[in-house]
Amino acid sequence: MTRSMVVGNWKMNGDKAQAGALISGAITSQAETEAVDIVLCPPFVLIQQVISGCSGSKVAVGGQNLNLNTSGAHTGEISGSMLSDQGCRYVIVGHSERRSLYGDTDTIVGKKAALADSFGLRPIICVGETQFERERGATNSVVERQVQTIFDEAGPGIFPNAILAYEPVWAIGTGQTATPDQAQEVHGLIRKLIKQYSSSLAENTLLLYGGSVKADNARDLFVMGDIDGGLIGGASLNPDDFREICRATQV
Ligand code: PEP
């Protein structure tokens, strides 16, 4: 794997002015760090602004979620076909906040990943254990179950188009980052799970780490053998920090 990826998940943050600054920052980062693919995932209402602002650059845009249906009576929801129609190329699926707050089960996550793929969107599929699960030594079994359900629902052929993000729930937005060794251990496990199907799928699938990645810890994480970049929440809202994180992929 030679390329890296850094994804900015803005969550429910940002307005038009802030989006403008983040777009400029991402375009600068992309220009100075050729070997990284940068993806911005703004809230739905800012997608058009980000797509227009990034046109002509290599920065790509993604949604933060998609509905399981294509259209119809689903007030407040957005479908994969709508994201694709707007010019998105990616969509985050199964973020732990969607799983814990909005009922996205492993099966729903697998189905959403398949649906995204069918609309030409590259799903960025999040997996990861809670603090409770880690303390009970269940990290590997939880991640294995989550990844297995993706295989069952979407098929291994969804990779390498799909991207997997290991995001330990206890590290998201807490300032408590997984150590590089902890992250590498789970990334190695995920790579092995994909390898059951095909070595080339495993080698060519991007595995991102997410959970309190900051400018000062990104390099130590990205240097690990199976970590191909990051899914960044809080730090993606600061153009300087995001730029440093993108630079840190060049290790
Ligand atoms: C995330 O929301 O995907 C995330 C990793 O957040 P943070 O970087 O703020 O921990």
CSV table of C-alpha atoms and ligand atoms in Angstrom, one decimal:
chain,number,residue,atom,x,y,z
A,1,MET,CA,0.0,0.0,0.0
A,2,THR,CA,1.7,3.2,-1.1
A,3,ARG,CA,-1.1,5.8,-0.8
A,4,SER,CA,-2.5,7.1,2.4
A,5,MET,CA,-5.9,8.7,3.2
A,6,VAL,CA,-7.0,11.3,5.7
A,7,VAL,CA,-10.7,11.8,6.2
A,8,GLY,CA,-12.2,14.8,8.0
A,9,ASN,CA,-15.5,14.0,9.8
A,10,TRP,CA,-16.9,17.4,10.7
A,11,LYS,CA,-19.9,15.7,12.4
A,12,MET,CA,-22.7,18.3,13.2
A,13,ASN,CA,-20.3,21.2,13.1
A,14,GLY,CA,-19.5,24.1,10.8
A,15,ASP,CA,-21.2,27.0,9.0
A,16,LYS,CA,-20.5,28.5,5.6
A,17,ALA,CA,-17.6,30.7,6.9
A,18,GLN,CA,-15.9,27.8,8.7
A,19,ALA,CA,-16.4,25.5,5.7
A,20,GLY,CA,-14.7,28.1,3.5
A,21,ALA,CA,-11.6,28.1,5.7
A,22,LEU,CA,-11.5,24.3,6.0
A,23,ILE,CA,-11.9,23.9,2.2
A,24,SER,CA,-8.9,26.2,1.6
A,25,GLY,CA,-6.8,24.4,4.2
A,26,ALA,CA,-7.6,21.0,2.7
A,27,ILE,CA,-6.7,22.1,-0.9
A,28,THR,CA,-3.4,23.5,0.4
A,29,SER,CA,-2.7,20.2,2.3
A,30,GLN,CA,-3.6,18.1,-0.8
A,31,ALA,CA,-1.3,20.2,-3.0
A,32,GLU,CA,1.7,19.8,-0.7
A,33,THR,CA,1.1,16.1,0.1
A,34,GLU,CA,0.6,14.4,-3.2
A,35,ALA,CA,0.6,10.8,-1.9
A,36,VAL,CA,-2.4,11.3,0.5
A,37,ASP,CA,-6.0,11.3,-0.6
A,38,ILE,CA,-8.0,13.8,1.4
A,39,VAL,CA,-11.7,13.4,1.9
A,40,LEU,CA,-14.0,16.0,3.6
A,41,CYS,CA,-17.2,14.8,5.2
A,42,PRO,CA,-19.3,17.9,6.1
A,43,PRO,CA,-22.9,17.9,7.4
A,44,PHE,CA,-25.4,17.4,4.6
A,45,VAL,CA,-26.3,21.1,4.2
A,46,LEU,CA,-22.7,22.1,3.5
A,47,ILE,CA,-22.0,19.3,0.9
A,48,GLN,CA,-22.7,21.5,-2.1
A,49,GLN,CA,-20.5,24.3,-0.9
A,50,VAL,CA,-17.6,21.8,-0.2
A,51,ILE,CA,-18.1,20.1,-3.6
A,52,SER,CA,-18.0,23.5,-5.4
A,53,GLY,CA,-15.1,24.8,-3.3
A,54,CYS,CA,-13.0,21.6,-4.0
A,55,SER,CA,-13.8,21.3,-7.7
A,56,GLY,CA,-10.5,21.5,-9.7
A,57,SER,CA,-8.6,20.0,-6.7
A,58,LYS,CA,-8.1,16.4,-5.8
A,59,VAL,CA,-9.9,16.8,-2.4
A,60,ALA,CA,-12.9,14.5,-2.5
A,61,VAL,CA,-16.2,14.8,-0.5
A,62,GLY,CA,-18.3,12.4,1.4
A,63,GLY,CA,-21.5,12.1,3.4
A,64,GLN,CA,-21.6,11.1,7.0
A,65,ASN,CA,-24.5,8.6,6.7
A,66,LEU,CA,-27.0,7.3,4.2
A,67,ASN,CA,-30.5,5.9,4.6
A,68,LEU,CA,-31.2,2.2,3.8
A,69,ASN,CA,-33.9,3.3,1.3
A,70,THR,CA,-33.4,5.0,-2.0
A,71,SER,CA,-36.2,7.5,-1.9
A,72,GLY,CA,-39.7,8.0,-0.4
A,73,ALA,CA,-41.4,8.7,2.9
A,74,HIS,CA,-38.3,9.1,5.2
A,75,THR,CA,-38.5,12.6,6.5
A,76,GLY,CA,-35.2,14.1,7.4
A,77,GLU,CA,-33.1,11.3,5.7
A,78,ILE,CA,-30.7,11.3,2.8
A,79,SER,CA,-30.1,8.4,0.4
A,80,GLY,CA,-26.9,7.2,-1.3
A,81,SER,CA,-28.3,8.1,-4.7
A,82,MET,CA,-28.7,11.7,-3.5
A,83,LEU,CA,-25.1,11.9,-2.2
A,84,SER,CA,-23.9,10.4,-5.4
A,85,ASP,CA,-26.0,12.8,-7.5
A,86,GLN,CA,-24.5,15.8,-5.6
A,87,GLY,CA,-21.0,14.7,-6.5
A,88,CYS,CA,-20.0,12.8,-3.3
A,89,ARG,CA,-17.6,9.9,-3.8
A,90,TYR,CA,-17.5,8.6,-0.3
A,91,VAL,CA,-19.8,8.0,2.7
A,92,ILE,CA,-19.1,7.2,6.3
A,93,VAL,CA,-21.0,4.1,7.4
A,94,GLY,CA,-21.4,2.7,10.9
A,95,HIS,CA,-19.8,5.5,12.9
A,96,SER,CA,-20.0,4.7,16.6
A,97,GLU,CA,-22.3,7.7,17.1
A,98,ARG,CA,-24.7,6.3,14.5
A,99,ARG,CA,-24.5,2.8,16.1
A,100,SER,CA,-25.0,4.0,19.7
A,101,LEU,CA,-27.4,6.9,19.2
A,102,TYR,CA,-29.4,6.0,16.0
A,103,GLY,CA,-29.7,2.2,16.1
A,104,ASP,CA,-27.3,1.2,13.3
A,105,THR,CA,-26.7,-2.5,14.1
A,106,ASP,CA,-23.9,-4.6,12.5
A,107,THR,CA,-26.4,-5.9,9.9
A,108,ILE,CA,-27.6,-2.4,9.0
A,109,VAL,CA,-24.0,-1.2,8.7
A,110,GLY,CA,-23.3,-4.1,6.3
A,111,LYS,CA,-26.4,-3.3,4.2
A,112,LYS,CA,-25.6,0.4,4.1
A,113,ALA,CA,-22.1,-0.4,3.0
A,114,ALA,CA,-23.4,-2.6,0.1
A,115,LEU,CA,-25.9,0.1,-0.8
A,116,ALA,CA,-23.3,2.8,-0.9
A,117,ASP,CA,-21.1,0.7,-3.1
A,118,SER,CA,-24.1,0.1,-5.5
A,119,PHE,CA,-24.4,3.9,-5.8
A,120,GLY,CA,-20.8,4.3,-6.7
A,121,LEU,CA,-19.8,5.7,-3.3
A,122,ARG,CA,-16.8,4.3,-1.5
A,123,PRO,CA,-18.0,3.4,2.0
A,124,ILE,CA,-15.7,4.3,4.9
A,125,ILE,CA,-16.9,1.6,7.3
A,126,CYS,CA,-16.3,2.1,11.1
A,127,VAL,CA,-15.7,-0.7,13.5
A,128,GLY,CA,-14.4,-0.6,17.1
A,129,GLU,CA,-15.0,-1.8,20.6
A,130,THR,CA,-16.3,0.1,23.7
A,131,GLN,CA,-14.3,0.7,26.8
A,132,PHE,CA,-16.4,-2.0,28.5
A,133,GLU,CA,-15.6,-4.5,25.8
A,134,ARG,CA,-11.9,-3.7,25.9
A,135,GLU,CA,-11.7,-4.1,29.6
A,136,ARG,CA,-13.3,-7.5,29.3
A,137,GLY,CA,-10.7,-8.6,26.7
A,138,ALA,CA,-13.4,-8.7,24.0
A,139,THR,CA,-11.8,-6.3,21.5
A,140,ASN,CA,-10.8,-8.9,18.9
A,141,SER,CA,-14.1,-10.8,19.1
A,142,VAL,CA,-16.1,-7.6,18.7
A,143,VAL,CA,-14.1,-6.3,15.7
A,144,GLU,CA,-14.2,-9.8,14.1
A,145,ARG,CA,-18.0,-9.9,14.5
A,146,GLN,CA,-18.3,-6.4,13.0
A,147,VAL,CA,-16.1,-7.2,10.0
A,148,GLN,CA,-17.6,-10.6,9.5
A,149,THR,CA,-21.1,-9.0,9.2
A,150,ILE,CA,-19.7,-6.7,6.5
A,151,PHE,CA,-18.5,-9.8,4.6
A,152,ASP,CA,-21.9,-11.5,5.1
A,153,GLU,CA,-24.0,-8.5,4.1
A,154,ALA,CA,-21.9,-6.9,1.4
A,155,GLY,CA,-19.5,-9.6,0.3
A,156,PRO,CA,-15.7,-9.5,0.5
A,157,GLY,CA,-15.8,-8.1,-3.1
A,158,ILE,CA,-16.8,-4.7,-1.6
A,159,PHE,CA,-13.0,-4.4,-0.8
A,160,PRO,CA,-10.8,-2.7,-1.8
A,161,ASN,CA,-13.3,-0.1,-2.9
A,162,ALA,CA,-14.6,0.0,0.7
A,163,ILE,CA,-12.3,1.5,3.4
A,164,LEU,CA,-12.3,0.2,7.0
A,165,ALA,CA,-11.8,2.6,9.9
A,166,TYR,CA,-10.8,1.1,13.3
A,167,GLU,CA,-12.3,3.6,15.8
A,168,PRO,CA,-12.2,2.4,19.4
A,169,VAL,CA,-15.3,4.0,20.9
A,170,TRP,CA,-13.4,4.9,24.0
A,171,ALA,CA,-11.0,7.0,22.0
A,172,ILE,CA,-13.5,9.0,20.0
A,173,GLY,CA,-13.6,12.7,21.1
A,174,THR,CA,-12.1,11.8,24.5
A,175,GLY,CA,-8.5,12.8,24.0
A,176,GLN,CA,-7.6,9.2,24.9
A,177,THR,CA,-5.9,7.9,21.8
A,178,ALA,CA,-5.1,4.2,21.3
A,179,THR,CA,-1.4,3.6,21.6
A,180,PRO,CA,0.3,2.8,18.2
A,181,ASP,CA,0.7,-0.8,19.4
A,182,GLN,CA,-2.9,-1.1,20.4
A,183,ALA,CA,-4.1,0.3,17.1
A,184,GLN,CA,-1.6,-1.8,15.0
A,185,GLU,CA,-2.8,-5.0,16.8
A,186,VAL,CA,-6.4,-4.5,15.7
A,187,HIS,CA,-5.4,-3.2,12.2
A,188,GLY,CA,-3.3,-6.4,11.8
A,189,LEU,CA,-6.3,-8.5,12.8
A,190,ILE,CA,-8.6,-6.7,10.3
A,191,ARG,CA,-6.0,-7.2,7.5
A,192,LYS,CA,-5.8,-10.9,8.4
A,193,LEU,CA,-9.6,-11.2,8.3
A,194,ILE,CA,-9.7,-9.8,4.8
A,195,LYS,CA,-6.8,-12.0,3.8
A,196,GLN,CA,-9.0,-15.1,4.4
A,197,TYR,CA,-10.7,-14.1,1.1
A,198,SER,CA,-7.7,-12.8,-0.9
A,199,SER,CA,-4.2,-11.5,-0.2
A,200,SER,CA,-4.5,-8.8,-2.9
A,201,LEU,CA,-7.8,-7.6,-1.4
A,202,ALA,CA,-6.1,-7.4,2.0
A,203,GLU,CA,-3.1,-5.6,0.7
A,204,ASN,CA,-5.1,-3.1,-1.3
A,205,THR,CA,-7.7,-2.2,1.3
A,206,LEU,CA,-7.1,1.1,3.2
A,207,LEU,CA,-7.3,0.7,6.9
A,208,LEU,CA,-7.7,4.0,8.8
A,209,TYR,CA,-7.3,4.7,12.5
A,210,GLY,CA,-9.7,7.1,14.2
A,211,GLY,CA,-10.0,8.3,17.8
A,212,SER,CA,-8.4,11.5,19.1
A,213,VAL,CA,-5.8,11.7,16.3
A,214,LYS,CA,-4.1,15.0,16.7
A,215,ALA,CA,-1.2,16.8,15.1
A,216,ASP,CA,1.2,15.6,17.8
A,217,ASN,CA,0.3,11.9,17.8
A,218,ALA,CA,-0.6,11.3,14.1
A,219,ARG,CA,2.9,10.4,13.0
A,220,ASP,CA,3.5,7.7,15.6
A,221,LEU,CA,0.2,6.0,14.5
A,222,PHE,CA,0.7,6.4,10.8
A,223,VAL,CA,4.2,4.8,10.9
A,224,MET,CA,2.7,1.5,12.0
A,225,GLY,CA,2.6,-1.1,9.2
A,226,ASP,CA,-1.1,-1.7,8.9
A,227,ILE,CA,-2.3,1.9,9.5
A,228,ASP,CA,-2.9,3.7,6.1
A,229,GLY,CA,-4.1,7.0,7.4
A,230,GLY,CA,-6.8,8.5,9.7
A,231,LEU,CA,-10.4,9.3,10.2
A,232,ILE,CA,-10.3,12.6,12.0
A,233,GLY,CA,-13.1,14.2,14.0
A,234,GLY,CA,-12.2,17.2,16.3
A,235,ALA,CA,-8.9,18.0,14.7
A,236,SER,CA,-10.4,18.2,11.2
A,237,LEU,CA,-12.2,21.4,12.3
A,238,ASN,CA,-8.8,23.2,12.6
A,239,PRO,CA,-7.1,23.8,9.3
A,240,ASP,CA,-3.6,23.9,10.7
A,241,ASP,CA,-4.0,20.7,12.8
A,242,PHE,CA,-5.6,18.9,9.8
A,243,ARG,CA,-2.7,20.0,7.6
A,244,GLU,CA,-0.2,18.6,10.1
A,245,ILE,CA,-2.1,15.4,10.3
A,246,CYS,CA,-2.1,15.1,6.5
A,247,ARG,CA,1.7,15.8,6.5
A,248,ALA,CA,2.2,13.1,9.1
A,249,THR,CA,1.1,10.4,6.6
A,250,GLN,CA,4.4,11.0,4.8
A,251,VAL,CA,6.5,8.9,7.1
B,1,PEP,C1,-14.6,10.5,14.7
B,1,PEP,O1,-15.6,11.1,15.0
B,1,PEP,O2,-14.6,9.7,13.8
B,1,PEP,C2,-13.4,10.8,15.5
B,1,PEP,C3,-12.4,10.0,15.3
B,1,PEP,O3,-13.4,11.8,16.3
B,1,PEP,P1,-12.1,12.4,17.1
B,1,PEP,O4,-11.0,12.6,16.2
B,1,PEP,O5,-12.6,13.8,17.6
B,1,PEP,O6,-11.8,11.5,18.2
